[in-house]
Tab-separated table of C-alpha atoms in Angstrom:
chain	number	residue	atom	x	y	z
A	336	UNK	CA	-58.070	108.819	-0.260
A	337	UNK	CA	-59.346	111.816	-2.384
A	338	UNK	CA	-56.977	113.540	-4.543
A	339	UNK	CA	-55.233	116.318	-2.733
A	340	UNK	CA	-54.278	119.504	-4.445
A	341	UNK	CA	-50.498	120.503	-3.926
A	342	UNK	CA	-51.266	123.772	-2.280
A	343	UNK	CA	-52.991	121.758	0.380
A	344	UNK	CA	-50.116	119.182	0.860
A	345	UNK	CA	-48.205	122.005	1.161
A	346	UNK	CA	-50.182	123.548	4.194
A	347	UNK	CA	-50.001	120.345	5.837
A	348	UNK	CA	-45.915	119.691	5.615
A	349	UNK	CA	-45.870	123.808	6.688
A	350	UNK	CA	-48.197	122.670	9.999
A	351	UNK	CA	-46.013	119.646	10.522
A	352	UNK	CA	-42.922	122.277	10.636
A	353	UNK	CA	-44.775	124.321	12.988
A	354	UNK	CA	-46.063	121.855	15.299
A	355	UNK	CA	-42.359	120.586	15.511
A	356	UNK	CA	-41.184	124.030	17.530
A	357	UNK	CA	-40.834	123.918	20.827
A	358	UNK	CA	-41.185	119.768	21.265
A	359	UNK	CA	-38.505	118.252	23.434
A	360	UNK	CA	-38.872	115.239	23.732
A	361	UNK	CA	-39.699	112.081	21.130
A	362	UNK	CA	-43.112	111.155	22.423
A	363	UNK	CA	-44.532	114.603	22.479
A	364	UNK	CA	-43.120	115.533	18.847
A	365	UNK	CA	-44.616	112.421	17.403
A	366	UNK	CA	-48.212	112.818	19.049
A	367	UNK	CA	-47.930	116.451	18.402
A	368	UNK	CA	-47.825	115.880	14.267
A	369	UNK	CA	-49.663	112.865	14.111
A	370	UNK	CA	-52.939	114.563	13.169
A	371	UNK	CA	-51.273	116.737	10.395
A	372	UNK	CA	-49.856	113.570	8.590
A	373	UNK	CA	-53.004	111.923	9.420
A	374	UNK	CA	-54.491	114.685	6.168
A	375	UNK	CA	-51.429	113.579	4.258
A	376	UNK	CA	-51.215	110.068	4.818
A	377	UNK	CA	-54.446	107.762	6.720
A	378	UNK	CA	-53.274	105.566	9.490
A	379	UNK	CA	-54.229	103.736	12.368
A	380	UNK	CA	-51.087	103.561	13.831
A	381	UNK	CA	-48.034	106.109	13.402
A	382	UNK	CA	-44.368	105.544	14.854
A	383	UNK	CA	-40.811	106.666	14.201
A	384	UNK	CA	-38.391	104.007	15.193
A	385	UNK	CA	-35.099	105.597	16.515
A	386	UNK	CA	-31.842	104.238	16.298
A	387	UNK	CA	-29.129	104.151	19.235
A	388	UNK	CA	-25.818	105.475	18.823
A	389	UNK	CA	-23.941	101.977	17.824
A	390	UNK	CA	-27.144	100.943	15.319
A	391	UNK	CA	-27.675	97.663	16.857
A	392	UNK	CA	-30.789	98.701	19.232
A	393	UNK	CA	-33.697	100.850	18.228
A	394	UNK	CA	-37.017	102.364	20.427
A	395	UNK	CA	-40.215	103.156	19.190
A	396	UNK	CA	-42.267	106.184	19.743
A	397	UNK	CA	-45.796	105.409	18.670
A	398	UNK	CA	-49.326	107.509	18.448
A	399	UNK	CA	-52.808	105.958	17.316
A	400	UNK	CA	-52.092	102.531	19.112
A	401	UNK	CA	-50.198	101.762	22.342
A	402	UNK	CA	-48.525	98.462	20.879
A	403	UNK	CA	-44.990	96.498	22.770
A	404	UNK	CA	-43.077	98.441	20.195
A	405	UNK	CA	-43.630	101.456	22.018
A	406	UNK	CA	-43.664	99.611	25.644
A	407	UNK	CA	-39.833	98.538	24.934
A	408	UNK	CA	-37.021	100.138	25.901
A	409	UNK	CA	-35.119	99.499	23.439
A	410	UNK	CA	-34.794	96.154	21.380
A	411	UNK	CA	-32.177	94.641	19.016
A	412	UNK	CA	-32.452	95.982	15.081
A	413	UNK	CA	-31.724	92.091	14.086
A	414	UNK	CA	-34.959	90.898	15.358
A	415	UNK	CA	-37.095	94.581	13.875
A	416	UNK	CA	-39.800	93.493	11.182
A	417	UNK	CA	-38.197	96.558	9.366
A	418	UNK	CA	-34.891	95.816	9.649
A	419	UNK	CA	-33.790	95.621	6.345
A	420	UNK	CA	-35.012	99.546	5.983
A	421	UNK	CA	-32.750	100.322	9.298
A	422	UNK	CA	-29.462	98.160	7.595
A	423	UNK	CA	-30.052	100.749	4.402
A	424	UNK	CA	-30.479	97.178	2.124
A	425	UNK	CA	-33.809	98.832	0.650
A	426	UNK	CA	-35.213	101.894	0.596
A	427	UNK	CA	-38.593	102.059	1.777
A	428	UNK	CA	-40.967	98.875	2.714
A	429	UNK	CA	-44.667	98.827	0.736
A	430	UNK	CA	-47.058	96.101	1.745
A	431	UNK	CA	-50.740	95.320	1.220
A	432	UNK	CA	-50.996	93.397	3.793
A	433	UNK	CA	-48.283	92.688	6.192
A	434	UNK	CA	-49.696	89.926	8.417
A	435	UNK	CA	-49.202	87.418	5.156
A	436	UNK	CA	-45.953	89.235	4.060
A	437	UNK	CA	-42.841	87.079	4.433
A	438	UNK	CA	-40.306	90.268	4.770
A	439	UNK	CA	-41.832	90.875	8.149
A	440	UNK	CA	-41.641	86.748	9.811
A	441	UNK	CA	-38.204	85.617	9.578
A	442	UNK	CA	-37.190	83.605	12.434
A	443	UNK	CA	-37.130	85.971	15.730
A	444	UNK	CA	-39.075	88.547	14.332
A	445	UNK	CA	-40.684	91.008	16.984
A	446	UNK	CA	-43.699	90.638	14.679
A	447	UNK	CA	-46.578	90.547	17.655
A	448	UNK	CA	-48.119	93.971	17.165
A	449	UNK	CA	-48.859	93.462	13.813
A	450	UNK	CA	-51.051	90.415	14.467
A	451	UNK	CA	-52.428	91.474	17.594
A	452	UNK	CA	-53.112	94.831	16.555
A	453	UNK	CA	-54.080	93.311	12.770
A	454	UNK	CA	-51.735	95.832	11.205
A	455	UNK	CA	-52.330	94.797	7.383
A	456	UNK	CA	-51.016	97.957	5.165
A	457	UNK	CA	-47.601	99.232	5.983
A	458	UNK	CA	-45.664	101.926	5.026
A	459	UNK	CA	-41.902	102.673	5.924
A	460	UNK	CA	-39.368	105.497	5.021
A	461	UNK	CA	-35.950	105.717	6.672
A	462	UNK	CA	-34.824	109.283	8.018
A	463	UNK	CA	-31.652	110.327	7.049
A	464	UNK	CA	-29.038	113.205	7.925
A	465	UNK	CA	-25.769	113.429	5.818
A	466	UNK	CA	-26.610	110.143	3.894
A	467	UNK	CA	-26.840	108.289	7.433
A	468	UNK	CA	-29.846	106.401	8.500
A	469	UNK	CA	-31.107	107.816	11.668
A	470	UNK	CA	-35.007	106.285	12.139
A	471	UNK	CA	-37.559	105.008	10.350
A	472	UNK	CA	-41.197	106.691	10.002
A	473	UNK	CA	-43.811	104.270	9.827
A	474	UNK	CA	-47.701	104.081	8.837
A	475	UNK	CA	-50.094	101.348	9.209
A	476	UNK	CA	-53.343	100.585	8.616
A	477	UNK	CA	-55.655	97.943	9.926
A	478	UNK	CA	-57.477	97.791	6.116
A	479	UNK	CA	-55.436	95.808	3.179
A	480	UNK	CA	-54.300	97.985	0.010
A	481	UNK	CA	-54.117	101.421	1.430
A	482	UNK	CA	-50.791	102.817	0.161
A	483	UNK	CA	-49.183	102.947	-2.849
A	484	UNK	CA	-46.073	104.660	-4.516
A	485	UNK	CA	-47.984	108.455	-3.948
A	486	UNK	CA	-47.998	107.553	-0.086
A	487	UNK	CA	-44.288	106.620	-0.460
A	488	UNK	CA	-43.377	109.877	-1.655
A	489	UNK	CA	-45.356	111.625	0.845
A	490	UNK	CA	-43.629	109.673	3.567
A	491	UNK	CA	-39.918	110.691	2.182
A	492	UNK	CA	-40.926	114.363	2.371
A	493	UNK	CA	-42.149	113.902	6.108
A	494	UNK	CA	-39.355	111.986	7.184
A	495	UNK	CA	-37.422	114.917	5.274
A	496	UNK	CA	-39.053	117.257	7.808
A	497	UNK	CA	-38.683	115.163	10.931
A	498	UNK	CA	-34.920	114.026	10.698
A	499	UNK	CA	-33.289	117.016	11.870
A	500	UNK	CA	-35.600	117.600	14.469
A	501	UNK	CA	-35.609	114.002	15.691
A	502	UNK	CA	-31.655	113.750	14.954
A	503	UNK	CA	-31.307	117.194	17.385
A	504	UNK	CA	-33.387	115.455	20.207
A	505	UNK	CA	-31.623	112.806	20.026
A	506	UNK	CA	-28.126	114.319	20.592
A	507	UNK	CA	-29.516	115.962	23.177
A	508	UNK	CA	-30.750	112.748	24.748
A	509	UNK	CA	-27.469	111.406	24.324
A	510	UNK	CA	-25.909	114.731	25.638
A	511	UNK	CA	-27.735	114.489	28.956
A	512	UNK	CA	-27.242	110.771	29.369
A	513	UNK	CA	-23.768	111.200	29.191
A	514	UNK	CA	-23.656	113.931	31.841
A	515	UNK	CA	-25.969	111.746	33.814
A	516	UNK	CA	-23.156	109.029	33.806
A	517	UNK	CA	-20.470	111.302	34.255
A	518	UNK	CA	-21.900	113.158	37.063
A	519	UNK	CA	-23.178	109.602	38.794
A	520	UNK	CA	-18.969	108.555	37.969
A	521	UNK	CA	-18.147	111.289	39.711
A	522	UNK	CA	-20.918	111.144	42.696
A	523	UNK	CA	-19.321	107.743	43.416
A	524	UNK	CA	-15.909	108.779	43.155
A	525	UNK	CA	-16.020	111.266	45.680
A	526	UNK	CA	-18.538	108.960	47.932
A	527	UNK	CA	-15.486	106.721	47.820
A	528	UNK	CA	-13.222	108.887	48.500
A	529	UNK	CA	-15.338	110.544	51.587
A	530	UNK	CA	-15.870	106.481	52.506
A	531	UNK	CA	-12.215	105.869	52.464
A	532	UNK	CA	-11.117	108.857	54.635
A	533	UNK	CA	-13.716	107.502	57.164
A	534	UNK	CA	-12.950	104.233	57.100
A	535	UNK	CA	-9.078	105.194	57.690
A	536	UNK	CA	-9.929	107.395	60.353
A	537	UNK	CA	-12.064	104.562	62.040
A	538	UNK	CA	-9.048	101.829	61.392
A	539	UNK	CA	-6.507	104.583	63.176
A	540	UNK	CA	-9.098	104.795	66.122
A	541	UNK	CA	-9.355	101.187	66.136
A	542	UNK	CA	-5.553	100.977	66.352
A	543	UNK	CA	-4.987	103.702	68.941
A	544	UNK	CA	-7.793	101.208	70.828
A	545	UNK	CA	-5.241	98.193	70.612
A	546	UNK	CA	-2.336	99.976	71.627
A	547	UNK	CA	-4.263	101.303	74.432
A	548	UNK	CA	-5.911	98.031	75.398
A	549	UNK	CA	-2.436	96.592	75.132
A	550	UNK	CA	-0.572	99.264	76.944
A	551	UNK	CA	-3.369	99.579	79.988
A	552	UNK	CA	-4.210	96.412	80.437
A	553	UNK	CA	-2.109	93.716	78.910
A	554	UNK	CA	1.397	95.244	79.538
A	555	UNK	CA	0.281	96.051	82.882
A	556	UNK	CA	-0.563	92.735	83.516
A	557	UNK	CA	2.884	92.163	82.401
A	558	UNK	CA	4.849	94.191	84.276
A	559	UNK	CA	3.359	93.285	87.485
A	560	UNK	CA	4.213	90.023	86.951
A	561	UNK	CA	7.571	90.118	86.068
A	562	UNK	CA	8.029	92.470	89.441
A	563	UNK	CA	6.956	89.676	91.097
A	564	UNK	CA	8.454	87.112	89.438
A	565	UNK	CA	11.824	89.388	90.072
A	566	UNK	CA	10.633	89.332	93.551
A	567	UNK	CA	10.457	86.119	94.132
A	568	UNK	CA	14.026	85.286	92.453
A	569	UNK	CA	15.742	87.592	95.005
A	570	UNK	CA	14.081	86.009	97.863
A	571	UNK	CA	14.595	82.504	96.620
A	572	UNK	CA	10.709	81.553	97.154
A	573	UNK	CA	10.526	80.103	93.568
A	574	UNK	CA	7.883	77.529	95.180
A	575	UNK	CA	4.764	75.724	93.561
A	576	UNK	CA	2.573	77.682	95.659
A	577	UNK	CA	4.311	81.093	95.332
A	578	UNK	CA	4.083	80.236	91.363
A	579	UNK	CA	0.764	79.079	91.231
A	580	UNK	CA	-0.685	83.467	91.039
A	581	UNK	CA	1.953	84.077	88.306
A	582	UNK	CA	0.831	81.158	86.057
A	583	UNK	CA	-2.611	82.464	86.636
A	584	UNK	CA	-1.850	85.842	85.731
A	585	UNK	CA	-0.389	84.630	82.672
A	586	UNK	CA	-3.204	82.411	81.576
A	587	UNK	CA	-5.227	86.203	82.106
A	588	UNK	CA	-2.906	87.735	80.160
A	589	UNK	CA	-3.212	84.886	76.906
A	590	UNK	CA	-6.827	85.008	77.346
A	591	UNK	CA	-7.151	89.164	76.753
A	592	UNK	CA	-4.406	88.971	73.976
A	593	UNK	CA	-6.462	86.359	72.146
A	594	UNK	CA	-9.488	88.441	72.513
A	595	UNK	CA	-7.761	91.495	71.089
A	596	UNK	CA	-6.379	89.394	68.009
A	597	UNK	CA	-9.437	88.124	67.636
A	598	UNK	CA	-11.027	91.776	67.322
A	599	UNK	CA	-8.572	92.979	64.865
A	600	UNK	CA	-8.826	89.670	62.562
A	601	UNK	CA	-11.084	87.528	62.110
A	602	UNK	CA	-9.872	84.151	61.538
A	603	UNK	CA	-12.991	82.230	61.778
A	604	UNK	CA	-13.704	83.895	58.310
A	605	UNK	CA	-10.433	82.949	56.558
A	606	UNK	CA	-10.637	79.188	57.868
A	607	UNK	CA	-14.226	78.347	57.412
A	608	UNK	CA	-16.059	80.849	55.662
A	609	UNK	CA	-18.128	83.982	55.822
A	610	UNK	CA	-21.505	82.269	57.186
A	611	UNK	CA	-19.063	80.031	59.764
A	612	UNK	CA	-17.445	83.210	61.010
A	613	UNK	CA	-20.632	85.333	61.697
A	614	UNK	CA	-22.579	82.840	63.486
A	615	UNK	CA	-19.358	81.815	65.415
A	616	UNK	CA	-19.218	86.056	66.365
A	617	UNK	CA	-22.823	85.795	67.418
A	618	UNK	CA	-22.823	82.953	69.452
A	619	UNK	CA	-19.990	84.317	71.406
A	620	UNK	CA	-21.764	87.905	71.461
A	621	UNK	CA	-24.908	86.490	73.261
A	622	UNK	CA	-22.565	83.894	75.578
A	623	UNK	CA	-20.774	87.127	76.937
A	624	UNK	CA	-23.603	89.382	77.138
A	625	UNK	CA	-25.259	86.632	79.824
A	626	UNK	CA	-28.547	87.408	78.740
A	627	UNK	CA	-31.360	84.954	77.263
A	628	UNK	CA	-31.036	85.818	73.782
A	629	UNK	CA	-32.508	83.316	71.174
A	630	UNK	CA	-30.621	83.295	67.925
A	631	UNK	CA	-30.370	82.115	64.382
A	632	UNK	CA	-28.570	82.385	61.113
A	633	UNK	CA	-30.100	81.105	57.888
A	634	UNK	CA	-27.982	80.722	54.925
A	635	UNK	CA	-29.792	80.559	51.498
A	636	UNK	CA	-27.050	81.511	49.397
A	637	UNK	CA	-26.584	77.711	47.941
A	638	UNK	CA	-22.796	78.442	47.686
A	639	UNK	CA	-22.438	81.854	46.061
A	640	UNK	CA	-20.566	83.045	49.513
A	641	UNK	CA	-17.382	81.291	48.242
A	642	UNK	CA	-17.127	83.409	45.124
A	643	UNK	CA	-16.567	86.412	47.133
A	644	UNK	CA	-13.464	88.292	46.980
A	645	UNK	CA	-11.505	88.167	50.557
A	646	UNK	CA	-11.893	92.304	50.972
A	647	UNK	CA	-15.708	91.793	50.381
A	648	UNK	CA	-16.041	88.810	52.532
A	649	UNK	CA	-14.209	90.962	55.333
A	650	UNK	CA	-16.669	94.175	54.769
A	651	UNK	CA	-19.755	92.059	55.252
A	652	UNK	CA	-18.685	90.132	57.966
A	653	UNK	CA	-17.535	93.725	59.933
A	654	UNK	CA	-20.772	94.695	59.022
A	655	UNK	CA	-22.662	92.037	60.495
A	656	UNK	CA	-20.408	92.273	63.531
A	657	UNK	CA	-20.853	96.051	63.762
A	658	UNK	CA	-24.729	95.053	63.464
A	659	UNK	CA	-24.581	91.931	66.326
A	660	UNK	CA	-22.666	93.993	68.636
A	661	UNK	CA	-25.216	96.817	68.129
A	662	UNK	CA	-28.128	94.796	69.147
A	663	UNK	CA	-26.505	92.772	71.682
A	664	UNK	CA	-25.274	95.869	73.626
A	665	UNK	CA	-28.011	98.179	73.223
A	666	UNK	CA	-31.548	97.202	72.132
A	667	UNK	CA	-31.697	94.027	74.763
A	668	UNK	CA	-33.201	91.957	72.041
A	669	UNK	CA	-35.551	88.733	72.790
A	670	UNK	CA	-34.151	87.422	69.545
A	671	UNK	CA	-31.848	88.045	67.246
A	672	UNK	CA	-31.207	86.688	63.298
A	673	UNK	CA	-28.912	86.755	60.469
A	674	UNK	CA	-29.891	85.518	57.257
A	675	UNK	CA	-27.561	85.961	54.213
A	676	UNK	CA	-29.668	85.470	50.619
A	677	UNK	CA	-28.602	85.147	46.969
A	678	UNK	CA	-31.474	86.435	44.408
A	679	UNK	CA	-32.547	88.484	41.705
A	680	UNK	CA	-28.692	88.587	40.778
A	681	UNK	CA	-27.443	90.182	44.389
A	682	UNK	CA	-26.538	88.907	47.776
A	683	UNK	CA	-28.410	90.140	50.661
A	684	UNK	CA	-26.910	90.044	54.202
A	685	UNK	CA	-29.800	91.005	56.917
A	686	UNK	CA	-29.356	91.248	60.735
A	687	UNK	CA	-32.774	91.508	62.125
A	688	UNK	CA	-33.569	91.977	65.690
A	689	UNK	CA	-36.817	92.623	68.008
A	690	UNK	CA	-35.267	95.296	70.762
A	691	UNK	CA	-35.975	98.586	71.223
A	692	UNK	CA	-35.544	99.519	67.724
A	693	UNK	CA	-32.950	102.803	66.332
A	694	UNK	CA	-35.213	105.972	68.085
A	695	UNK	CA	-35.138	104.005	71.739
A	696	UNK	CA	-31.237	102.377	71.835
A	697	UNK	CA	-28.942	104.816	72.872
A	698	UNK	CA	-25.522	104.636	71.770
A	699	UNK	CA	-27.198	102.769	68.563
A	700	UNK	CA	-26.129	105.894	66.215
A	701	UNK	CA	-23.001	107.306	65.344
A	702	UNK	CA	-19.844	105.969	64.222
A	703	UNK	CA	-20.464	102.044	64.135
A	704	UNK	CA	-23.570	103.147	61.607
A	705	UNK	CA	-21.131	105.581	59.820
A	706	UNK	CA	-18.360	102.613	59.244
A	707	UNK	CA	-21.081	100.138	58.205
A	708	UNK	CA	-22.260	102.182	55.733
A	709	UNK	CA	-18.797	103.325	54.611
A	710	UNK	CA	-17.605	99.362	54.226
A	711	UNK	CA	-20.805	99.289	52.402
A	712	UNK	CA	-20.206	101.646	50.082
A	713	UNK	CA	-16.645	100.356	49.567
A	714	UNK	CA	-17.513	97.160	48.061
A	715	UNK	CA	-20.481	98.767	46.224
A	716	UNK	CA	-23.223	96.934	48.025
A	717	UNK	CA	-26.109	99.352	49.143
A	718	UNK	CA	-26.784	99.686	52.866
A	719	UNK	CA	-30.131	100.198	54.714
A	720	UNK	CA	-30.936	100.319	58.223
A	721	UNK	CA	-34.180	100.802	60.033
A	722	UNK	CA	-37.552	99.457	61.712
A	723	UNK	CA	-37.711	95.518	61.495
A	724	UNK	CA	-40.569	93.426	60.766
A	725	UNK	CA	-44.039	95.207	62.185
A	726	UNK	CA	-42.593	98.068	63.522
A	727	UNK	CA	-40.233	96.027	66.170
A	728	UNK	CA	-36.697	96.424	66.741
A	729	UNK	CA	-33.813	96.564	63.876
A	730	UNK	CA	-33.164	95.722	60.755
A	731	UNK	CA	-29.889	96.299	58.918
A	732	UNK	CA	-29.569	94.847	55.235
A	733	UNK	CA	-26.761	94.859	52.955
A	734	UNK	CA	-27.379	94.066	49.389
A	735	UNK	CA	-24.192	93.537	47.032
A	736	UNK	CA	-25.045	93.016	43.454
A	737	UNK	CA	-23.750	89.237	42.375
A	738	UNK	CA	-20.972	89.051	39.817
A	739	UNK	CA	-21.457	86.160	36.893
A	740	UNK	CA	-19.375	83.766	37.995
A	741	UNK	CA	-21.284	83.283	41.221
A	742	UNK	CA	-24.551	83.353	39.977
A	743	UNK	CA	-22.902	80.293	37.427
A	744	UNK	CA	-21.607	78.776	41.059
A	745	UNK	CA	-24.520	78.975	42.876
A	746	UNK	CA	-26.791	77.480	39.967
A	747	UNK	CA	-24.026	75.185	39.889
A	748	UNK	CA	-24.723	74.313	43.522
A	749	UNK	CA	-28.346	73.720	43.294
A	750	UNK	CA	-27.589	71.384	40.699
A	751	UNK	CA	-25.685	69.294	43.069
A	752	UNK	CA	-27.772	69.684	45.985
């Protein structure tokens, strides 16, 4: 490069400055000076390499070559080519040709780009604000022997220039990510909250159900037989025959109290299991409806059901009977089938049927909807309902996101199976 009088480096670190204003973001602030270092310093490729708040991750924000440093998110400083610049052990980096340097292929090195994009000369700088590393500002070249000590010193007065601008944009990143979170927190805080009032509301209907169910039909039942029982000890017909109605009314009178118990817990669940308990609800719901329905339930979960908390199991089961019930009652389905799925690090309970679909069921909206997707929400699983497959009938899907230890069960599982 031709020798550049000071006046003119000047000019150029007084454009850098000015093409600085009014950037907000890294990308745009990198691109936007890249042609006014480009008179101070040649490159092929340019990048300042940022790092996050605890120093152990970095990002890249590159111009002159799209490379997988800038494609990453973020990436660990232990496995950076330049990460002896970033750990403040030397004070800038100076190669001829960095493809054959050893300080930039230690074991792990996230080296690709420079052999891919043949990235021989390489220059690095760290930024710094109050005696803290911040970033580094890097230059490469795809020719060998480009920089030397000049270029160095060039680079320290640019990454002079960029650090407070880069170290302001980057509190302000961290700034709005933390309201982000904090706004989310509290977004799910009062969702829960809004959940749990409807959920308690639902539980007090359901109870004022029972007691009515008990008092209008079971106590009834009760009374009337004791009358007659009473009846029948005053007249002193305590025969067989005169029996033979009471016992019956009795037998009535088990059979509707064991249906309402049955409502209000599901036992099926606690004895045999979550998959156990909603096919044993299904089965039961098409029996009673007397209708030909055709069902199934598919379990692909290879285990990871029995690492599910009790309150969790409960939700999704509700759900799924909220979801039968639904179908059976209102969308006089041909078919109907549950399939519960572990993947992709969640659980997936879907209850799929071919009715009349959502727009055509009456009776299909409202509160059962509202209580599956507050359960939902309660156990932090996300809730969806809508068409099912080509346009026909229902489909409601619950997906829970899978803690550790049954992801390690169900591999575990597999393994045996």
């Amino acid at each position: 490069m031709p020798h550049m009088a000071p006046a003119a480096l000047v000019d150029h670190y007084l454009g850098i400055s000015r093409l600085l204003a009014g950037q907000l973001d890294f990308r745009s602030a990198i691109r936007a000076v890249a042609a006014e270092i480009a008179h101070i310093i040649p490159h092929d490729h340019l990048d300042v390499c940022i790092l996050i708040v605890d120093g152990n991750y970095h990002t890249a924000y590159e111009t002159g070559m799209d490379t997988a440093w800038g494609n990453a998110a973020s990436a660990p400083v232990v496995n950076s080519p330049i990460r002896s610049l970033l750990w403040g052990e030397v004070d800038y980096l100076l190669t001829d040709d960095a493809i054959n340097d050893a300080r930039f292929h230690f074991e792990g090195a996230f080296k690709r780009p420079i052999i891919e994009q043949s990235l021989r000369s390489r220059l690095h700088v760290p930024l710094k604000v109050q005696g803290a590393i911040i970033a580094a500002f890097s230059c490469s070249s795809q020719s060998p022997g480009v920089y030397g000590m000049e270029h160095v010193d060039r680079a320290r007065i640019i990454a002079d220039l960029l650090a407070p601008y880069f170290f302001a944009l980057r509190a302000a990143e961290q700034a709005q990510q933390s309201a982000i979170v904090e706004a989310e927190a509290r977004a799910r805080e009062e969702g829960l909250r809004q959940g749990a009032l409807k959920l308690t509301e639902a539980l007090e209907q359901e109870r004022q159900r029972i007691g009515m169910d008990l008092h209008d039909q079971t106590l009834a039942d009760l009374t009337r037989l004791a009358r007659r029982v009473d009846r029948l000890a005053r007249s002193g017909e305590l025969t067989s025959e005169a029996l033979e109605p009471v016992s019956r009314g009795l037998q009535h009178c088990m059979q509707d109290l064991r249906q309402i118990i049955e409502q209000a817990k599901p036992s099926v669940l606690q004895l045999f299991g979550l998959a156990q308990a909603i096919e044993n609800h299904l089965d039961r719901s098409v029996r009673d409806s007397n209708t030909p329905v055709e069902w199934a339930i598919v379990d692909e979960t290879a285990g990871a059901l029995d690492t599910l908390e009790p309150t969790v199991s409960v939700a999704l089961f509700r759900i799924a009977q909220e979801a039968i019930n639904n179908a059976v009652r209102h969308a006089q389905p041909l078919a109907i089938t549950v399939r519960l799925r572990a993947e992709a690090k969640q659980l997936a309970l879907e209850i799929t049927d071919d009715g009349r679909g959502l727009a055509r069921s009456r009776g299909r909206v409202g509160g059962g909807i509202d209580n599956m997707k507050t359960r939902a929400r309660l156990i932090s699983a996300k809730f969806v309902i809508g068409p099912g497959r080509n346009n026909r009938g229902t489909t409601v899907t619950v997906s829970l996101p899978l803690e550790r230890d049954a992801e390690i069960a169900a591999m575990g599982q597999e393994d045996r199976q």
